[in-house]
Amino acid sequence: EIKSLEEIFEAKIARDEKIEPKDWMPEKYRQTHIRQISQHAHSEIVGMLPEGNWITRAPSLKRKVALLAKIQDEAGHGLYLYSACETLGISRDELYEQLHSGKAKYSSIFNYPTLTWADMGAVGWLVDGAAIINQVPLCATSYGPYARAMVRVCKEESFHQRQGFQIMMTLAEGTPEQKEMAQDALNRWWFPALMMLGPTDDASVHTAQSMKWKLKRKTNDELRQQFVDQTVPQAEMIGLTIPDPNLKWNPETKHYEFSELDWEEFWQVVKGHGPCNKMRLDARRNAWNNGEWVRNAAMAYAEKQENREVK
Ligand code: FAQ
């Protein structure tokens, strides 16, 4: 019996085998992976900006070293993910162009400002915390290069999450002013962190197909519930209050109930109208433009070396 390429592909997905770059894949599978992996890469790269804001003002040498290491990891994740994305037949230049022109999205969360040192705690604890919840299932995603990238990324994210939580814990145990600073950061980051996991399942246009392809292994709402259930006890442990009056443990479902999120705010941020969208994109475009001479010099040098070898 001769099977069509489509049947071979479907059978691999059904057997939980990885799809590799040279395998046949439906064009929509390729495109949706380019979309998700590139948005993920852009998020890592833009995600360096809010924390970069605090490197020079970290309160001790130890904190500065840890923050620098975390931000360097994010650059690494971005480059790793761009490479994974390139295996699908799109160039790095095209990917950058999509980011710089505003065509490609990056995570909504990075359009919020980092106002105090406690925000470094909240970002690590909540943003990396949500990122891990989202990315652990992606280690089992169907596209090989993406799945393998996620294994390393998740290990590094768990260091990031712990360093954030440790900052929050230290502040929460400190002076009343320090504790207040930690609470204020939690107040500002809690709902944006929940929104980071994407629209509700009813509003999520890609979930159904992505679940069939085993690109996504859990839905946005499932991941959000898991994040809330995991994070609330951590806040309690350090004596901080989740800023949601409707937060309630339901002993029957064994899950926390929480408020409906402000989806109007979410879509405004996604569409480019968040507090820092313009600043973030300008920073990336400027970095690209100001780096042109470096790229040109590197190319000229490579060309010179190549010519030398020929002789
Ligand atoms: N922000 O149908 P769905 C990190 C868009 S990494 C902006 O549900 P999907 C590390 C979505 O693209 C953080 N846009 O879409 C770090 C789609 O628009 P499109 C990034 C969003 O793909 C920590 C439309 O809404 N992580 O944080 C957002 O099935 C600290 C409809 O949505 C990843 O990218 C959003 N939050 O599910 C770095 C993980 N949510 O494309 C520095 C991989 C949705 O049709 C510091 N990505 N949209 O124009 C995913 O798991 C998925 O893509 C979701 C969205 C879950 C984000």
Tab-separated table of C-alpha atoms and ligand atoms in Angstrom:
chain	number	residue	atom	x	y	z
A	1	GLU	CA	0.000	0.000	0.000
A	2	ILE	CA	1.471	3.351	-1.049
A	3	LYS	CA	0.901	6.135	1.458
A	4	SER	CA	0.659	9.786	0.564
A	5	LEU	CA	3.119	12.261	2.087
A	6	GLU	CA	0.272	13.664	4.133
A	7	GLU	CA	-0.544	10.210	5.539
A	8	ILE	CA	3.090	9.590	6.456
A	9	PHE	CA	3.190	12.970	8.224
A	10	GLU	CA	-0.074	12.300	10.089
A	11	ALA	CA	1.140	8.857	11.148
A	12	LYS	CA	4.340	10.328	12.587
A	13	ILE	CA	2.344	12.860	14.596
A	14	ALA	CA	0.050	10.088	15.834
A	15	ARG	CA	3.065	8.025	16.944
A	16	ASP	CA	4.542	11.075	18.735
A	17	GLU	CA	7.567	11.032	16.449
A	18	LYS	CA	9.346	14.285	15.744
A	19	ILE	CA	9.016	16.091	12.427
A	20	GLU	CA	12.500	17.094	11.250
A	21	PRO	CA	13.497	19.961	8.901
A	22	LYS	CA	13.930	17.774	5.807
A	23	ASP	CA	10.687	15.825	6.324
A	24	TRP	CA	7.665	16.656	4.231
A	25	MET	CA	5.192	18.800	6.166
A	26	PRO	CA	1.968	20.597	5.241
A	27	GLU	CA	2.586	24.207	4.268
A	28	LYS	CA	0.276	25.402	7.071
A	29	TYR	CA	2.273	23.415	9.625
A	30	ARG	CA	5.429	25.125	8.376
A	31	GLN	CA	3.856	28.595	8.457
A	32	THR	CA	2.314	28.254	11.892
A	33	HIS	CA	5.661	27.090	13.277
A	34	ILE	CA	7.457	30.019	11.679
A	35	ARG	CA	4.855	32.279	13.311
A	36	GLN	CA	5.066	30.797	16.809
A	37	ILE	CA	8.822	30.127	16.944
A	38	SER	CA	9.706	33.558	15.563
A	39	GLN	CA	7.338	35.306	17.965
A	40	HIS	CA	8.936	33.329	20.733
A	41	ALA	CA	12.422	34.366	19.558
A	42	HIS	CA	11.401	38.020	19.276
A	43	SER	CA	9.968	37.839	22.819
A	44	GLU	CA	13.294	36.658	24.191
A	45	ILE	CA	15.148	39.464	22.407
A	46	VAL	CA	12.700	42.247	23.300
A	47	GLY	CA	12.413	40.684	26.764
A	48	MET	CA	15.988	41.711	27.496
A	49	LEU	CA	15.022	45.401	27.442
A	50	PRO	CA	12.897	45.761	30.603
A	51	GLU	CA	15.584	44.034	32.669
A	52	GLY	CA	18.487	45.725	30.896
A	53	ASN	CA	17.023	48.893	32.402
A	54	TRP	CA	18.197	47.725	35.870
A	55	ILE	CA	21.676	46.307	35.267
A	56	THR	CA	23.479	49.503	36.247
A	57	ARG	CA	21.253	49.958	39.288
A	58	ALA	CA	21.304	46.449	40.767
A	59	PRO	CA	21.728	46.834	44.548
A	60	SER	CA	24.859	44.663	44.887
A	61	LEU	CA	27.577	43.078	42.792
A	62	LYS	CA	26.004	39.638	43.330
A	63	ARG	CA	22.616	40.853	42.100
A	64	LYS	CA	24.248	42.496	39.103
A	65	VAL	CA	26.094	39.315	38.122
A	66	ALA	CA	22.929	37.217	38.399
A	67	LEU	CA	20.853	39.712	36.406
A	68	LEU	CA	23.513	39.966	33.689
A	69	ALA	CA	23.683	36.172	33.437
A	70	LYS	CA	19.896	35.947	33.126
A	71	ILE	CA	19.747	38.568	30.387
A	72	GLN	CA	22.581	36.858	28.504
A	73	ASP	CA	20.609	33.607	28.700
A	74	GLU	CA	17.673	35.398	27.065
A	75	ALA	CA	19.885	36.528	24.178
A	76	GLY	CA	20.999	32.904	23.833
A	77	HIS	CA	17.391	31.677	23.793
A	78	GLY	CA	16.523	34.214	21.116
A	79	LEU	CA	19.418	33.176	18.878
A	80	TYR	CA	18.741	29.479	19.455
A	81	LEU	CA	15.080	29.973	18.503
A	82	TYR	CA	15.948	32.031	15.409
A	83	SER	CA	18.160	29.127	14.308
A	84	ALA	CA	15.329	26.642	14.895
A	85	CYS	CA	13.048	28.913	12.875
A	86	GLU	CA	15.541	29.149	9.991
A	87	THR	CA	15.332	25.355	9.541
A	88	LEU	CA	11.786	25.994	8.259
A	89	GLY	CA	13.115	27.944	5.274
A	90	ILE	CA	13.019	31.577	6.362
A	91	SER	CA	16.125	33.748	6.702
A	92	ARG	CA	17.313	35.588	9.792
A	93	ASP	CA	17.082	38.888	7.888
A	94	GLU	CA	13.439	38.248	7.023
A	95	LEU	CA	12.694	37.462	10.655
A	96	TYR	CA	14.336	40.678	11.880
A	97	GLU	CA	12.517	42.637	9.194
A	98	GLN	CA	9.179	41.249	10.443
A	99	LEU	CA	10.005	42.372	13.988
A	100	HIS	CA	11.305	45.810	13.033
A	101	SER	CA	8.384	46.579	10.693
A	102	GLY	CA	5.889	45.638	13.424
A	103	LYS	CA	4.504	42.739	11.362
A	104	ALA	CA	5.555	40.029	13.805
A	105	LYS	CA	4.288	39.950	17.348
A	106	TYR	CA	6.266	39.463	20.541
A	107	SER	CA	4.882	38.784	23.998
A	108	SER	CA	2.550	41.453	25.391
A	109	ILE	CA	4.286	41.271	28.766
A	110	PHE	CA	7.394	43.119	27.597
A	111	ASN	CA	5.400	46.262	26.845
A	112	TYR	CA	5.077	47.081	30.536
A	113	PRO	CA	7.649	49.275	32.309
A	114	THR	CA	10.072	48.124	35.025
A	115	LEU	CA	9.737	50.925	37.572
A	116	THR	CA	11.594	49.659	40.643
A	117	TRP	CA	14.202	47.066	41.622
A	118	ALA	CA	11.337	44.872	42.895
A	119	ASP	CA	10.223	44.551	39.268
A	120	MET	CA	13.336	42.424	38.665
A	121	GLY	CA	11.963	40.105	41.321
A	122	ALA	CA	8.440	40.130	39.883
A	123	VAL	CA	9.624	39.568	36.303
A	124	GLY	CA	11.762	36.581	37.262
A	125	TRP	CA	9.170	35.078	39.563
A	126	LEU	CA	6.018	35.701	37.502
A	127	VAL	CA	7.114	36.191	33.881
A	128	ASP	CA	9.690	33.409	33.873
A	129	GLY	CA	7.289	31.390	36.032
A	130	ALA	CA	4.570	31.709	33.367
A	131	ALA	CA	7.140	31.083	30.614
A	132	ILE	CA	8.168	27.780	32.241
A	133	ILE	CA	4.544	26.634	32.591
A	134	ASN	CA	4.071	27.398	28.877
A	135	GLN	CA	7.374	25.896	27.732
A	136	VAL	CA	7.631	22.622	29.660
A	137	PRO	CA	4.852	21.113	27.495
A	138	LEU	CA	6.657	22.502	24.418
A	139	CYS	CA	9.585	20.145	25.182
A	140	ALA	CA	7.188	17.503	23.811
A	141	THR	CA	6.116	19.560	20.794
A	142	SER	CA	6.101	17.776	17.430
A	143	TYR	CA	8.745	19.826	15.574
A	144	GLY	CA	12.183	18.407	16.521
A	145	PRO	CA	14.349	21.557	16.540
A	146	TYR	CA	11.771	23.492	18.611
A	147	ALA	CA	11.305	20.650	21.109
A	148	ARG	CA	15.055	20.235	21.634
A	149	ALA	CA	15.562	23.988	22.060
A	150	MET	CA	12.905	24.017	24.779
A	151	VAL	CA	14.769	21.480	26.933
A	152	ARG	CA	17.727	23.769	27.477
A	153	VAL	CA	15.604	26.913	27.601
A	154	CYS	CA	13.440	25.463	30.399
A	155	LYS	CA	16.476	24.562	32.495
A	156	GLU	CA	17.759	28.119	32.265
A	157	GLU	CA	14.305	29.607	32.900
A	158	SER	CA	14.078	27.741	36.164
A	159	PHE	CA	17.249	29.484	37.366
A	160	HIS	CA	15.652	32.780	36.256
A	161	GLN	CA	12.465	32.044	38.144
A	162	ARG	CA	14.346	31.222	41.326
A	163	GLN	CA	16.522	34.316	41.201
A	164	GLY	CA	13.334	36.404	40.812
A	165	PHE	CA	11.561	34.673	43.666
A	166	GLN	CA	14.640	35.091	45.848
A	167	ILE	CA	14.644	38.861	45.196
A	168	MET	CA	10.941	39.002	46.165
A	169	MET	CA	11.534	36.909	49.270
A	170	THR	CA	14.408	39.143	50.402
A	171	LEU	CA	12.364	42.313	49.888
A	172	ALA	CA	9.302	40.803	51.587
A	173	GLU	CA	11.430	40.020	54.658
A	174	GLY	CA	13.028	43.487	54.652
A	175	THR	CA	11.932	46.890	55.916
A	176	PRO	CA	8.255	47.936	55.567
A	177	GLU	CA	9.279	50.060	52.574
A	178	GLN	CA	10.960	47.098	50.908
A	179	LYS	CA	7.963	44.865	51.512
A	180	GLU	CA	5.704	47.550	50.093
A	181	MET	CA	7.910	47.768	47.005
A	182	ALA	CA	7.588	44.003	46.497
A	183	GLN	CA	3.802	44.157	46.936
A	184	ASP	CA	3.568	47.049	44.466
A	185	ALA	CA	5.515	45.067	41.873
A	186	LEU	CA	3.231	42.053	42.386
A	187	ASN	CA	0.192	44.336	42.018
A	188	ARG	CA	1.401	45.640	38.675
A	189	TRP	CA	2.706	42.365	37.172
A	190	TRP	CA	0.092	39.830	38.279
A	191	PHE	CA	-2.597	40.391	35.651
A	192	PRO	CA	-0.202	41.063	32.734
A	193	ALA	CA	1.559	37.780	33.645
A	194	LEU	CA	-1.763	35.905	33.443
A	195	MET	CA	-2.499	37.512	30.066
A	196	MET	CA	0.881	36.458	28.770
A	197	LEU	CA	-0.461	32.909	28.403
A	198	GLY	CA	-2.706	34.113	25.587
A	199	PRO	CA	-6.430	34.736	25.001
A	200	THR	CA	-9.078	32.419	26.487
A	201	ASP	CA	-9.591	29.135	24.665
A	202	ASP	CA	-12.822	30.425	23.058
A	203	ALA	CA	-10.960	33.425	21.638
A	204	SER	CA	-7.802	31.557	20.653
A	205	VAL	CA	-7.854	31.149	16.877
A	206	HIS	CA	-4.849	28.820	16.634
A	207	THR	CA	-5.295	26.432	19.568
A	208	ALA	CA	-7.495	23.766	17.936
A	209	GLN	CA	-5.205	23.210	14.941
A	210	SER	CA	-2.023	23.532	17.015
A	211	MET	CA	-3.301	20.884	19.457
A	212	LYS	CA	-4.013	18.515	16.535
A	213	TRP	CA	-0.482	18.962	15.240
A	214	LYS	CA	0.858	18.561	18.782
A	215	LEU	CA	2.557	21.929	18.437
A	216	LYS	CA	0.640	22.959	21.550
A	217	ARG	CA	0.210	20.239	24.159
A	218	LYS	CA	-1.982	22.275	26.527
A	219	THR	CA	-4.469	25.102	25.946
A	220	ASN	CA	-3.982	28.706	27.070
A	221	ASP	CA	-6.632	28.388	29.819
A	222	GLU	CA	-5.207	25.113	31.120
A	223	LEU	CA	-1.762	26.688	31.418
A	224	ARG	CA	-3.169	29.820	33.070
A	225	GLN	CA	-4.984	27.733	35.694
A	226	GLN	CA	-1.805	25.774	36.352
A	227	PHE	CA	0.141	29.021	36.775
A	228	VAL	CA	-2.369	30.445	39.265
A	229	ASP	CA	-2.524	27.206	41.256
A	230	GLN	CA	1.241	27.044	41.474
A	231	THR	CA	1.930	30.715	42.215
A	232	VAL	CA	-0.684	31.619	44.853
A	233	PRO	CA	0.930	29.422	47.571
A	234	GLN	CA	4.328	30.963	46.737
A	235	ALA	CA	2.919	34.462	47.357
A	236	GLU	CA	1.407	33.267	50.644
A	237	MET	CA	4.713	31.774	51.687
A	238	ILE	CA	6.453	35.161	51.497
A	239	GLY	CA	3.521	37.115	52.924
A	240	LEU	CA	2.461	38.957	49.781
A	241	THR	CA	-1.143	39.363	48.625
A	242	ILE	CA	-2.360	38.468	45.135
A	243	PRO	CA	-4.168	41.626	43.950
A	244	ASP	CA	-7.416	39.853	43.054
A	245	PRO	CA	-10.427	40.193	45.398
A	246	ASN	CA	-12.123	37.269	43.621
A	247	LEU	CA	-9.300	34.822	44.167
A	248	LYS	CA	-10.778	31.802	45.948
A	249	TRP	CA	-9.745	28.190	46.490
A	250	ASN	CA	-12.410	25.789	45.279
A	251	PRO	CA	-12.064	22.582	47.322
A	252	GLU	CA	-14.226	20.626	44.866
A	253	THR	CA	-12.310	21.396	41.674
A	254	LYS	CA	-9.053	21.732	43.663
A	255	HIS	CA	-8.246	24.867	41.706
A	256	TYR	CA	-8.217	28.588	42.451
A	257	GLU	CA	-10.991	30.680	40.939
A	258	PHE	CA	-9.932	34.126	39.764
A	259	SER	CA	-11.278	37.290	38.117
A	260	GLU	CA	-12.009	37.614	34.439
A	261	LEU	CA	-8.987	39.343	32.906
A	262	ASP	CA	-9.139	42.710	31.158
A	263	TRP	CA	-9.039	41.408	27.581
A	264	GLU	CA	-9.547	44.880	26.184
A	265	GLU	CA	-6.221	45.869	27.756
A	266	PHE	CA	-4.595	42.683	26.400
A	267	TRP	CA	-5.650	43.331	22.781
A	268	GLN	CA	-4.662	46.986	23.033
A	269	VAL	CA	-1.148	45.930	24.098
A	270	VAL	CA	-0.987	43.205	21.422
A	271	LYS	CA	-2.015	45.752	18.767
A	272	GLY	CA	0.830	48.074	19.704
A	273	HIS	CA	-0.859	50.462	22.140
A	274	GLY	CA	0.644	49.280	25.432
A	275	PRO	CA	2.652	51.577	27.735
A	276	CYS	CA	6.062	50.714	26.194
A	277	ASN	CA	5.410	49.257	22.703
A	278	LYS	CA	6.911	52.228	20.902
A	279	MET	CA	9.937	52.434	23.180
A	280	ARG	CA	10.680	48.704	22.801
A	281	LEU	CA	10.452	48.668	19.010
A	282	ASP	CA	12.481	51.866	18.723
A	283	ALA	CA	15.196	50.305	20.888
A	284	ARG	CA	15.371	47.224	18.637
A	285	ARG	CA	15.353	49.264	15.417
A	286	ASN	CA	18.073	51.572	16.727
A	287	ALA	CA	20.190	48.603	17.788
A	288	TRP	CA	19.826	47.161	14.277
A	289	ASN	CA	20.671	50.441	12.536
A	290	ASN	CA	23.551	51.321	14.845
A	291	GLY	CA	25.009	47.850	14.383
A	292	GLU	CA	25.163	48.107	10.606
A	293	TRP	CA	28.846	49.059	10.550
A	294	VAL	CA	29.677	46.005	12.669
A	295	ARG	CA	27.850	43.702	10.250
A	296	ASN	CA	29.537	45.359	7.270
A	297	ALA	CA	32.963	45.104	8.900
A	298	ALA	CA	32.406	41.425	9.751
A	299	MET	CA	31.346	40.671	6.172
A	300	ALA	CA	34.341	42.555	4.722
A	301	TYR	CA	36.669	40.683	7.058
A	302	ALA	CA	35.141	37.299	6.150
A	303	GLU	CA	35.492	38.109	2.454
A	304	LYS	CA	39.133	39.070	2.910
A	305	GLN	CA	39.870	35.814	4.748
A	306	GLU	CA	38.165	33.808	2.016
A	307	ASN	CA	40.176	35.466	-0.744
A	308	ARG	CA	43.367	34.832	1.179
A	309	GLU	CA	42.650	31.096	1.465
A	310	VAL	CA	42.116	30.776	-2.279
A	311	LYS	CA	45.676	32.031	-2.976
B	1	FAQ	N1	1.380	38.544	23.459
B	1	FAQ	O1	-4.644	31.760	18.931
B	1	FAQ	P1	-3.711	32.251	19.982
B	1	FAQ	C1	9.625	34.581	27.871
B	1	FAQ	C2	-1.479	36.466	19.747
B	1	FAQ	S1	9.154	33.975	26.399
B	1	FAQ	C3	1.264	38.906	22.164
B	1	FAQ	O2	-3.922	31.755	21.358
B	1	FAQ	P2	-1.218	30.784	19.815
B	1	FAQ	C4	11.037	34.391	28.356
B	1	FAQ	C5	-1.077	35.255	18.924
B	1	FAQ	O3	0.246	35.376	18.465
B	1	FAQ	C6	7.505	34.623	26.183
B	1	FAQ	N2	0.483	38.247	21.291
B	1	FAQ	O4	-2.187	32.007	19.506
B	1	FAQ	C7	11.466	35.585	29.072
B	1	FAQ	C8	-2.112	35.290	17.828
B	1	FAQ	O5	-1.773	36.297	16.865
B	1	FAQ	P3	-1.224	35.940	15.349
B	1	FAQ	C9	6.978	34.247	24.880
B	1	FAQ	C10	-0.199	37.177	21.747
B	1	FAQ	O6	0.034	31.029	19.088
B	1	FAQ	C11	11.119	35.798	30.409
B	1	FAQ	C12	-3.357	35.791	18.549
B	1	FAQ	O7	-2.885	36.487	19.710
B	1	FAQ	N3	6.660	32.849	24.884
B	1	FAQ	O8	8.816	35.140	28.463
B	1	FAQ	C13	-0.106	36.739	23.073
B	1	FAQ	O9	-1.921	29.493	19.598
B	1	FAQ	C14	11.537	36.951	31.075
B	1	FAQ	C15	-4.291	34.663	18.942
B	1	FAQ	O10	-3.750	33.852	20.010
B	1	FAQ	C16	6.275	32.238	23.757
B	1	FAQ	O11	6.206	32.834	22.703
B	1	FAQ	C17	0.719	37.470	23.950
B	1	FAQ	N4	0.846	37.162	25.247
B	1	FAQ	O12	-0.962	30.897	21.399
B	1	FAQ	C18	12.267	36.526	28.439
B	1	FAQ	C19	5.969	30.760	23.877
B	1	FAQ	N5	-0.884	35.648	23.210
B	1	FAQ	O13	0.083	35.201	15.561
B	1	FAQ	C20	12.679	37.678	29.110
B	1	FAQ	C21	5.533	30.133	22.584
B	1	FAQ	C22	-1.456	35.419	22.019
B	1	FAQ	O14	-2.261	35.089	14.688
B	1	FAQ	C23	12.307	37.883	30.436
B	1	FAQ	N6	4.265	30.597	22.139
B	1	FAQ	N7	-1.050	36.340	21.136
B	1	FAQ	O15	-1.014	37.277	14.689
B	1	FAQ	C24	3.062	30.055	22.524
B	1	FAQ	O16	3.017	29.152	23.344
B	1	FAQ	C25	1.812	30.561	21.866
B	1	FAQ	O17	2.190	31.236	20.700
B	1	FAQ	C26	0.954	31.476	22.774
B	1	FAQ	C27	-0.251	31.983	21.964
B	1	FAQ	C28	0.441	30.692	23.964
B	1	FAQ	C29	1.752	32.689	23.254
